[in-house]
Coordinates of C-alpha atoms in Angstrom, one line a residue:
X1 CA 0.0 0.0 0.0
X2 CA 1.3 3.6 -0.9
X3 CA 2.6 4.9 2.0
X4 CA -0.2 7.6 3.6
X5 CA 2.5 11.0 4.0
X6 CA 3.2 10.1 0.3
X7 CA -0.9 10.3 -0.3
X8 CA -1.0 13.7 1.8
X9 CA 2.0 15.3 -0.1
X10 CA 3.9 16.5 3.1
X11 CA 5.1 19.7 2.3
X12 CA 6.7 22.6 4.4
X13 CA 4.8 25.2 5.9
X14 CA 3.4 27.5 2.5
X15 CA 5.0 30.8 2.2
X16 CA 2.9 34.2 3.4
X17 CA 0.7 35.4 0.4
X18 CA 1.5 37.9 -2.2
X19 CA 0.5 41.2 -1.3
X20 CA -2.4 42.3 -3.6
X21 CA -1.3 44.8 -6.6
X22 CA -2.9 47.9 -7.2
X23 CA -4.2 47.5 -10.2
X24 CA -4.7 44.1 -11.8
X25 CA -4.6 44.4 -15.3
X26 CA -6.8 41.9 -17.3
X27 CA -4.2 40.1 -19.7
X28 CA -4.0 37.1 -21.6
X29 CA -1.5 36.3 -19.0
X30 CA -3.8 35.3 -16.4
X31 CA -5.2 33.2 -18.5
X32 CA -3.4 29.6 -18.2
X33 CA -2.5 27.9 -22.1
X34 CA -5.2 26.1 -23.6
X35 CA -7.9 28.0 -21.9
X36 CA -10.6 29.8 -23.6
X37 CA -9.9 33.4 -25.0
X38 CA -13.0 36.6 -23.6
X39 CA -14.9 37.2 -26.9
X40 CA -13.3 40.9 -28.4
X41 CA -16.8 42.1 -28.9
X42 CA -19.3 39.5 -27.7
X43 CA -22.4 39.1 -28.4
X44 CA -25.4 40.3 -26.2
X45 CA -28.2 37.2 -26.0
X46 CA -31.2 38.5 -25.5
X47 CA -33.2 35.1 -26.0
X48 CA -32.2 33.5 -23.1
X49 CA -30.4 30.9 -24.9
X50 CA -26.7 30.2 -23.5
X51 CA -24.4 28.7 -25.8
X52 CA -20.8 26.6 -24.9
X53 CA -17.5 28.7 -25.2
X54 CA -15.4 27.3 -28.1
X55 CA -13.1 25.1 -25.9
X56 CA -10.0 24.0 -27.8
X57 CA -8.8 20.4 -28.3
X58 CA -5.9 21.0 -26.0
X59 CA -8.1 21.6 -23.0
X60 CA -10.1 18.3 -24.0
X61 CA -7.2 16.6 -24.0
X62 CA -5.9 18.1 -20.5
X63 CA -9.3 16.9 -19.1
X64 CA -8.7 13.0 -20.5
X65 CA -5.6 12.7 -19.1
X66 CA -7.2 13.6 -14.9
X67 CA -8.1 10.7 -12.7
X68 CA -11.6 9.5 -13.5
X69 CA -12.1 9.8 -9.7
X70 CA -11.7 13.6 -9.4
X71 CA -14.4 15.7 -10.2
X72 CA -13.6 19.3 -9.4
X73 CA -16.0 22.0 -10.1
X74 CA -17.0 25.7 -8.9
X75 CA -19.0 27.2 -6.5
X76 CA -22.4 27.7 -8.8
X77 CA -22.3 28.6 -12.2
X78 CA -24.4 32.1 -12.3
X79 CA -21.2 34.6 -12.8
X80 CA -21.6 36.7 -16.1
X81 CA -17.5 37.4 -15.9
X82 CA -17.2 33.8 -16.8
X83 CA -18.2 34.3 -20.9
X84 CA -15.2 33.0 -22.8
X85 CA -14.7 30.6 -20.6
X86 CA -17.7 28.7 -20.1
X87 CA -20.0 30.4 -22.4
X88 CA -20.5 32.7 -25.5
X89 CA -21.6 36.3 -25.5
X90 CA -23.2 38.2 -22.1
X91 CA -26.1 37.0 -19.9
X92 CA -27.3 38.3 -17.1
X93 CA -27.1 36.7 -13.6
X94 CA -30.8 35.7 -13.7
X95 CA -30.1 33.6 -17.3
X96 CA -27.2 32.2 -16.0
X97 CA -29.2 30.5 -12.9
X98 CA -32.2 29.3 -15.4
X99 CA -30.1 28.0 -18.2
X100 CA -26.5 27.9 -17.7
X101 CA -26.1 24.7 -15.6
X102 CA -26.4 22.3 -18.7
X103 CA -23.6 24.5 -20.6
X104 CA -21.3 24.3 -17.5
X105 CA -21.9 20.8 -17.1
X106 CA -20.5 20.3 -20.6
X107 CA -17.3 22.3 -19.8
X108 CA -14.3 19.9 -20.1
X109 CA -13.4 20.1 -16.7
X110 CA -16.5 21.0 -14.8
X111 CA -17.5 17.2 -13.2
X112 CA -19.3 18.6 -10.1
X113 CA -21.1 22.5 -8.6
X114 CA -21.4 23.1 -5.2
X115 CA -24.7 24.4 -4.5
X116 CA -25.0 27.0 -2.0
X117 CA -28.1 28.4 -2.3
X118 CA -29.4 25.2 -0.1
X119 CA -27.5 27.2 2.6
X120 CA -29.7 30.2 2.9
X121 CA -33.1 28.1 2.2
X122 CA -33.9 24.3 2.0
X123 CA -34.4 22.6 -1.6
X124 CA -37.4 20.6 -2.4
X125 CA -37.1 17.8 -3.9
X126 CA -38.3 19.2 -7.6
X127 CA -35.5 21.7 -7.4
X128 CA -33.0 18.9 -6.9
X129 CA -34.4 16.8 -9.6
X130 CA -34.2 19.8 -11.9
X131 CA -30.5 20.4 -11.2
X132 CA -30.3 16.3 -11.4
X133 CA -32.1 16.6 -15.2
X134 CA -29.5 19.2 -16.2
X135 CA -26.3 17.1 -16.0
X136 CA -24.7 14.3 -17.7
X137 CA -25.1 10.6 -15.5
X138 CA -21.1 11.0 -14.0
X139 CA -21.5 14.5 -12.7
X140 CA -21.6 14.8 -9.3
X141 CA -23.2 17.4 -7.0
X142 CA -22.0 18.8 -3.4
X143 CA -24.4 20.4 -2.1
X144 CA -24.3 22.4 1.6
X145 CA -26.7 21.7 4.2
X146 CA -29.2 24.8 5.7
X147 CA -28.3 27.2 8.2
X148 CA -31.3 26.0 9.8
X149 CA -29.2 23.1 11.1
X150 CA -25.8 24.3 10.8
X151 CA -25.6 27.4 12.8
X152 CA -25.8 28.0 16.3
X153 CA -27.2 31.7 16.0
X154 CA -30.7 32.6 14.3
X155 CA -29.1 35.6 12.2
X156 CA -30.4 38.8 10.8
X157 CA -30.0 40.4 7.6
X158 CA -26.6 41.7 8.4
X159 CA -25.2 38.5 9.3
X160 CA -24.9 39.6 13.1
X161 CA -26.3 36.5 15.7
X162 CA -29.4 37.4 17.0
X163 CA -30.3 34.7 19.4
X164 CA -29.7 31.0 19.9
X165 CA -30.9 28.4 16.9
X166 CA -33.0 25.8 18.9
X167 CA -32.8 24.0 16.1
X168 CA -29.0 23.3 15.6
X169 CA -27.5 20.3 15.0
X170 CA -31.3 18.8 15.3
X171 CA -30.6 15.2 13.3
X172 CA -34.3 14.6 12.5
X173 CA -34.6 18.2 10.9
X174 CA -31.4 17.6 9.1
X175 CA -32.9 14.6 7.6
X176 CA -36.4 16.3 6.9
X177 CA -34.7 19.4 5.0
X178 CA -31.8 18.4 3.7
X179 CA -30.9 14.6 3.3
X180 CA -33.8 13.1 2.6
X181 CA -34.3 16.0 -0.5
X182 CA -31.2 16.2 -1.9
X183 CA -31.2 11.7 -1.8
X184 CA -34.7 11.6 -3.8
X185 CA -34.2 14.8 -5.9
X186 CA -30.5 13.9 -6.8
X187 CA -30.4 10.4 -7.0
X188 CA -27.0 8.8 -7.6
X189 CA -25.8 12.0 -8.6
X190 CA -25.1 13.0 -5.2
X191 CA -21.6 14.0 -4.5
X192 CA -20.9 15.3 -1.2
X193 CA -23.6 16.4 1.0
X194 CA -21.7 19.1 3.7
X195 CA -22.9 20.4 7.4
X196 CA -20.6 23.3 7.1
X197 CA -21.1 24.4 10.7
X198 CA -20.9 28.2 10.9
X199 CA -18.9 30.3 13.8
X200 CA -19.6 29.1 16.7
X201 CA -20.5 31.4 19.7
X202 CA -17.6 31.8 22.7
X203 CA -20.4 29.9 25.1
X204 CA -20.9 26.9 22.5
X205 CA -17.2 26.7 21.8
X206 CA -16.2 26.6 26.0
X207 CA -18.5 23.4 25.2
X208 CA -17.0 21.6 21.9
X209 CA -17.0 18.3 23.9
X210 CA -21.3 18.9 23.9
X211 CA -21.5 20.1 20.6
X212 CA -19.5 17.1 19.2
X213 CA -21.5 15.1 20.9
X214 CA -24.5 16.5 19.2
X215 CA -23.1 16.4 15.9
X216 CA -22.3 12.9 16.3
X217 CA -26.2 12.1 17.2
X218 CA -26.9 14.4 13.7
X219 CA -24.9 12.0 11.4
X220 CA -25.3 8.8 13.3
X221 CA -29.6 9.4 12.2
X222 CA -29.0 10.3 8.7
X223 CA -30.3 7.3 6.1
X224 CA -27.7 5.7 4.0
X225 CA -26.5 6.8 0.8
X226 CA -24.5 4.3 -0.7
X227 CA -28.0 2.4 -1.9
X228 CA -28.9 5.6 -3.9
X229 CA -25.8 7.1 -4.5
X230 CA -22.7 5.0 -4.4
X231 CA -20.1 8.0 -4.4
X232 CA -22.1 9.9 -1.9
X233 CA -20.4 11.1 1.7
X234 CA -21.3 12.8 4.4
X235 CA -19.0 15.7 5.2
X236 CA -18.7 18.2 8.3
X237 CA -16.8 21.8 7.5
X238 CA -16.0 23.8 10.4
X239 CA -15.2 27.3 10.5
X240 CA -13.4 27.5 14.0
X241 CA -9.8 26.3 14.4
X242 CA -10.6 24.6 17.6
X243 CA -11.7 21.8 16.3
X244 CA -8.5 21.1 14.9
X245 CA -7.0 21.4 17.7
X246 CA -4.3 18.7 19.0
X247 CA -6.9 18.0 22.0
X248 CA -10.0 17.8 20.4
X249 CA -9.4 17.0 16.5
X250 CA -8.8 12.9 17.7
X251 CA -12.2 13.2 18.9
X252 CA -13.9 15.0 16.2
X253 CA -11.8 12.5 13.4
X254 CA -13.4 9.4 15.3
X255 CA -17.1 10.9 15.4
X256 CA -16.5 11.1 11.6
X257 CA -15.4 7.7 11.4
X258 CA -17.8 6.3 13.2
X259 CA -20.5 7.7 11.2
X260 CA -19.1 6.8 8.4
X261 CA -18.9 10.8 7.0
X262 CA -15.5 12.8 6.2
X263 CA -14.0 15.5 7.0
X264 CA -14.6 18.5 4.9
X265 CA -11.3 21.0 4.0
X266 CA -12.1 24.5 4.0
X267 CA -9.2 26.9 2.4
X268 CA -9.8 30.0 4.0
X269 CA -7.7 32.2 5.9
X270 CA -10.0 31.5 9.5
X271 CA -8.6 27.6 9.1
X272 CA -5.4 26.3 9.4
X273 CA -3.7 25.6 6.4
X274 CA -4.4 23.0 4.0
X275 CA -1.1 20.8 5.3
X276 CA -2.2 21.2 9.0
X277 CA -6.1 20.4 8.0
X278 CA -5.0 17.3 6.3
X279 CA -4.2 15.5 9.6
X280 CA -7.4 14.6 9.9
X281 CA -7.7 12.9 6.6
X282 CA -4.9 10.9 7.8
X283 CA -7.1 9.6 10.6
X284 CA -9.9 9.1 8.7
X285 CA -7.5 7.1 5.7
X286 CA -8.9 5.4 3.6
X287 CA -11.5 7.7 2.6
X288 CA -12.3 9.9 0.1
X289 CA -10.9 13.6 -0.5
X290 CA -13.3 16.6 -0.2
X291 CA -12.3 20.0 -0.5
X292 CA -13.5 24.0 -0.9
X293 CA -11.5 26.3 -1.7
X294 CA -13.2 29.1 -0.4
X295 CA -11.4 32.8 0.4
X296 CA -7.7 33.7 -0.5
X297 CA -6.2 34.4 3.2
X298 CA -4.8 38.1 2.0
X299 CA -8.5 39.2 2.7
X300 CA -8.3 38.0 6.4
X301 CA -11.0 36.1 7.8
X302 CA -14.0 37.7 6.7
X303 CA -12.5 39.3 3.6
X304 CA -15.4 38.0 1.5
X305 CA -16.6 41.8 0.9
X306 CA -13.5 42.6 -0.2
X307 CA -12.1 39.7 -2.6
X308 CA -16.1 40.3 -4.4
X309 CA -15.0 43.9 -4.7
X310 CA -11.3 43.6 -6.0
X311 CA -11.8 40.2 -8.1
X312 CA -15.4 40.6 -9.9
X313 CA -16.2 40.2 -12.9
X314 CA -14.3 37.2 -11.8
X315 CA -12.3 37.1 -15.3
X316 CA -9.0 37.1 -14.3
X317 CA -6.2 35.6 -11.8
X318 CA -5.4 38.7 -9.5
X319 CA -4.1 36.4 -6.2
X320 CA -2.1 33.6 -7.6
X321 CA -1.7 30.9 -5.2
X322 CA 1.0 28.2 -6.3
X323 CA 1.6 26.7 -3.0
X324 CA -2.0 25.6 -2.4
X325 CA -2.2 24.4 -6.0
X326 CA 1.3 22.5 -5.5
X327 CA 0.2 20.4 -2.4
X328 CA -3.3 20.1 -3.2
X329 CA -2.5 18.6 -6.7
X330 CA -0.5 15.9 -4.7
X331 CA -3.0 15.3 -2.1
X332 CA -5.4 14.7 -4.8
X333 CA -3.7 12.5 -7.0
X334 CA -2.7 10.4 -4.1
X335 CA -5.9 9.7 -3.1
X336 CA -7.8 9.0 -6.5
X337 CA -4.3 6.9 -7.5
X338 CA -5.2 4.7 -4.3
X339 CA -8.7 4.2 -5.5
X340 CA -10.6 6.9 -3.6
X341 CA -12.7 9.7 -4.9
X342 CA -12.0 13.2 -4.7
X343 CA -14.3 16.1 -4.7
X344 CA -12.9 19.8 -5.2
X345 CA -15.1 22.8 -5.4
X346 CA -13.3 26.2 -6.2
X347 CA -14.9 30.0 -5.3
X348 CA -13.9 33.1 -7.7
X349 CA -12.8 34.2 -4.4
X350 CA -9.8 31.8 -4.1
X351 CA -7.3 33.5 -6.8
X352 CA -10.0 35.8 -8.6
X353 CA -11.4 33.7 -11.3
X354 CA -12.7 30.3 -10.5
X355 CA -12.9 28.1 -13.6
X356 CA -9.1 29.5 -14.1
X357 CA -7.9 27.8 -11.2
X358 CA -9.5 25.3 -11.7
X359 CA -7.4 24.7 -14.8
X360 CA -4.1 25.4 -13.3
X361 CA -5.1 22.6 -11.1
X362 CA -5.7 20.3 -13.9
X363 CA -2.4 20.8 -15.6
X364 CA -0.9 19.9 -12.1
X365 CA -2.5 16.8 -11.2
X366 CA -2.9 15.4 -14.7
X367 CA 0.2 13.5 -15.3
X368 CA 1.7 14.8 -18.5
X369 CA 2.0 13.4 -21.8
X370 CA 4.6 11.4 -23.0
X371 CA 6.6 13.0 -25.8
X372 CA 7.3 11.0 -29.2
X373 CA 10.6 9.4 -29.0
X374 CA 13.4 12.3 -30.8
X375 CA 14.2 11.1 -34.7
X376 CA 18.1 10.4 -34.2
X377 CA 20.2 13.4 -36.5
X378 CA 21.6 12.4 -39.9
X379 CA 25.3 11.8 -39.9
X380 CA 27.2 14.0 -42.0
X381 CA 29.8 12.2 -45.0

């Protein structure tokens, strides 16, 4: 068996991040080789019709050559900055979220979404089978669980805790509004399915041992997927680095395991970095890989305002990331080369542009193709 540091590409600690420039210019040079070109003058589709992007045979060929077990996607698929890439000509946000899944789907690269929108609001099962309808039988969905469940505060409109969520971490509510759903809806299409547990308050984190506990009831109740969707996993996020602390993250790791779920990496700058957050993994080995790659850390921990405000349209590479893309790319071939599948959802906020990170990733984990054997010279008289 490959040796497990050699899955989890021990690497040393990454460098600090580049400092943001003042201006990012948008140039061809953010764009990696082999990636789709913005349209000089496109097109304005007023019909609601969205049309593929012209991707070239090189990119087809860069997407052959990844493991069949990685399917790596973005964070939805409504972004209008995105045309050239994924699409022809402009849309609007709204057309985007109506008609632009079945183009992304068809994007070399693009084997899985994450859905977030199931974050703010529960999906019914008729939304689900409409996003199910919309794919191609191998893609793969990860989808996040509600609020409703996940977070310990009942918020308001600016995001501030308002009072305590009686119903978080309540396992049979979890099912109700977000398992059960996204099982029937989805089918086998089902990818991950992730509790990203929000902030906790200081009083529920003075009591991690409780909430754990709690969390363990949650995905302990939850019906089996692997009789509807035999590549499905539970997976818990966290957004406090407590939990991965050398105390607790033993703990947490065995809830996971004994539930038969995974633990969820979350690249943002509130978490510990990607090496330290794959310690767990290594507890829960073998298992599969699943990963979102949320909120460059030059923002800060709740840079989110500011990474929309510096990156959108979302066209371009302004925060390039090469140490993230180095170790991740080992992690993940690792993992699919020992059989094990590996789910990777990117956010424009990561580097700037999504679906061009994406395909820096690609040309790092793909293994690369083998050159022609050289034609020996002519001799001379």
């Amino acid at each position: 068996m490959q040796d497990q540091d050699d899955l989890f590409g021990d690497l040393p600690a990454p460098p600090e991040p580049p400092t943001a420039p003042a201006e990012p210019a948008a140039t061809d040079a953010a764009r990696p080789k082999g990636a789709a070109q913005p349209a000089k003058a496109p097109a304005v589709r007023r019909s609601g019709t969205v049309h593929p992007a012209q991707w070239d045979e090189e990119l087809r060929q860069l997407a052959a050559r990844l493991p069949p077990r990685l399917r790596m996607g973005t964070s939805s698929w409504t972004y209008p900055g995105w045309k050239g890439l994924l699409w022809e000509g402009e849309h609007s946000e709204q057309v985007l979220s109506k008609n632009g899944l079945p183009v992304y789907a068809q994007h070399p690269l693009m084997r899985t979404v994450s859905i977030d929108r199931s974050f703010y609001r529960p999906l019914t099962v008729s939304q689900y089978e409409r996003y199910a309808a919309q794919v191609p039988d191998d893609f793969r969905f990860v989808v996040k669980a509600p609020s409703l469940v996940t977070d310990a505060l009942v918020r308001g409109e600016d995001g501030r805790g308002r009072q305590a969520n009686p119903a978080f971490l309540d396992a049979a509510l979890a099912t109700q509004e977000f398992v059960a759903p996204a099982l029937e809806g989805l089918g086998r299409k089902v990818g991950a399915l992730v509790f990203q547990l929000s902030p906790l308050p200081l009083a529920q984190l003075d009591r991690l041992p409780q909430v754990l506990d709690r969390l363990r009831t949650l995905l302990l109740a939850q019906p089996p997927l692997a009789p509807t969707a035999p590549d499905g996993v539970l997976a818990v996020e966290v957004r406090d680095p407590e939990w991965l602390s050398p105390e607790f993250m033993p703990r947490f790791a065995e809830v996971l395991r004994e539930a038969g779920a995974t633990y969820c990496v979350g690249l943002q700058a509130k978490m510990p970095s990607l090496q330290e957050q794959l310690h767990v993994l290594r507890r829960l080995w073998p298992g599969p890989l699943v990963c979102r790659w949320n909120l460059n850390p030059v923002h800060g921990a709740y840079g989110y305002e500011d990474a929309e405000t510096l990156y959108s349209p979302y066209d371009r590479i302004v925060h390039p990331a090469p140490e993230v893309h180095e170790l991740l790319a080992r992690t993940i071939a690792g993992i699919t080369g020992a059989g094990q599948n590996a789910f990777i959802t990117v956010s424009n906020h990561a580097e700037g542009c999504a679906p061009l990170t994406l395909h820096t990733l690609a040309e790092q984990v793909a293994p690369r193709p083998e050159l022609p054997p050289a034609t020996p010279e002519p001799h001379g008289p």
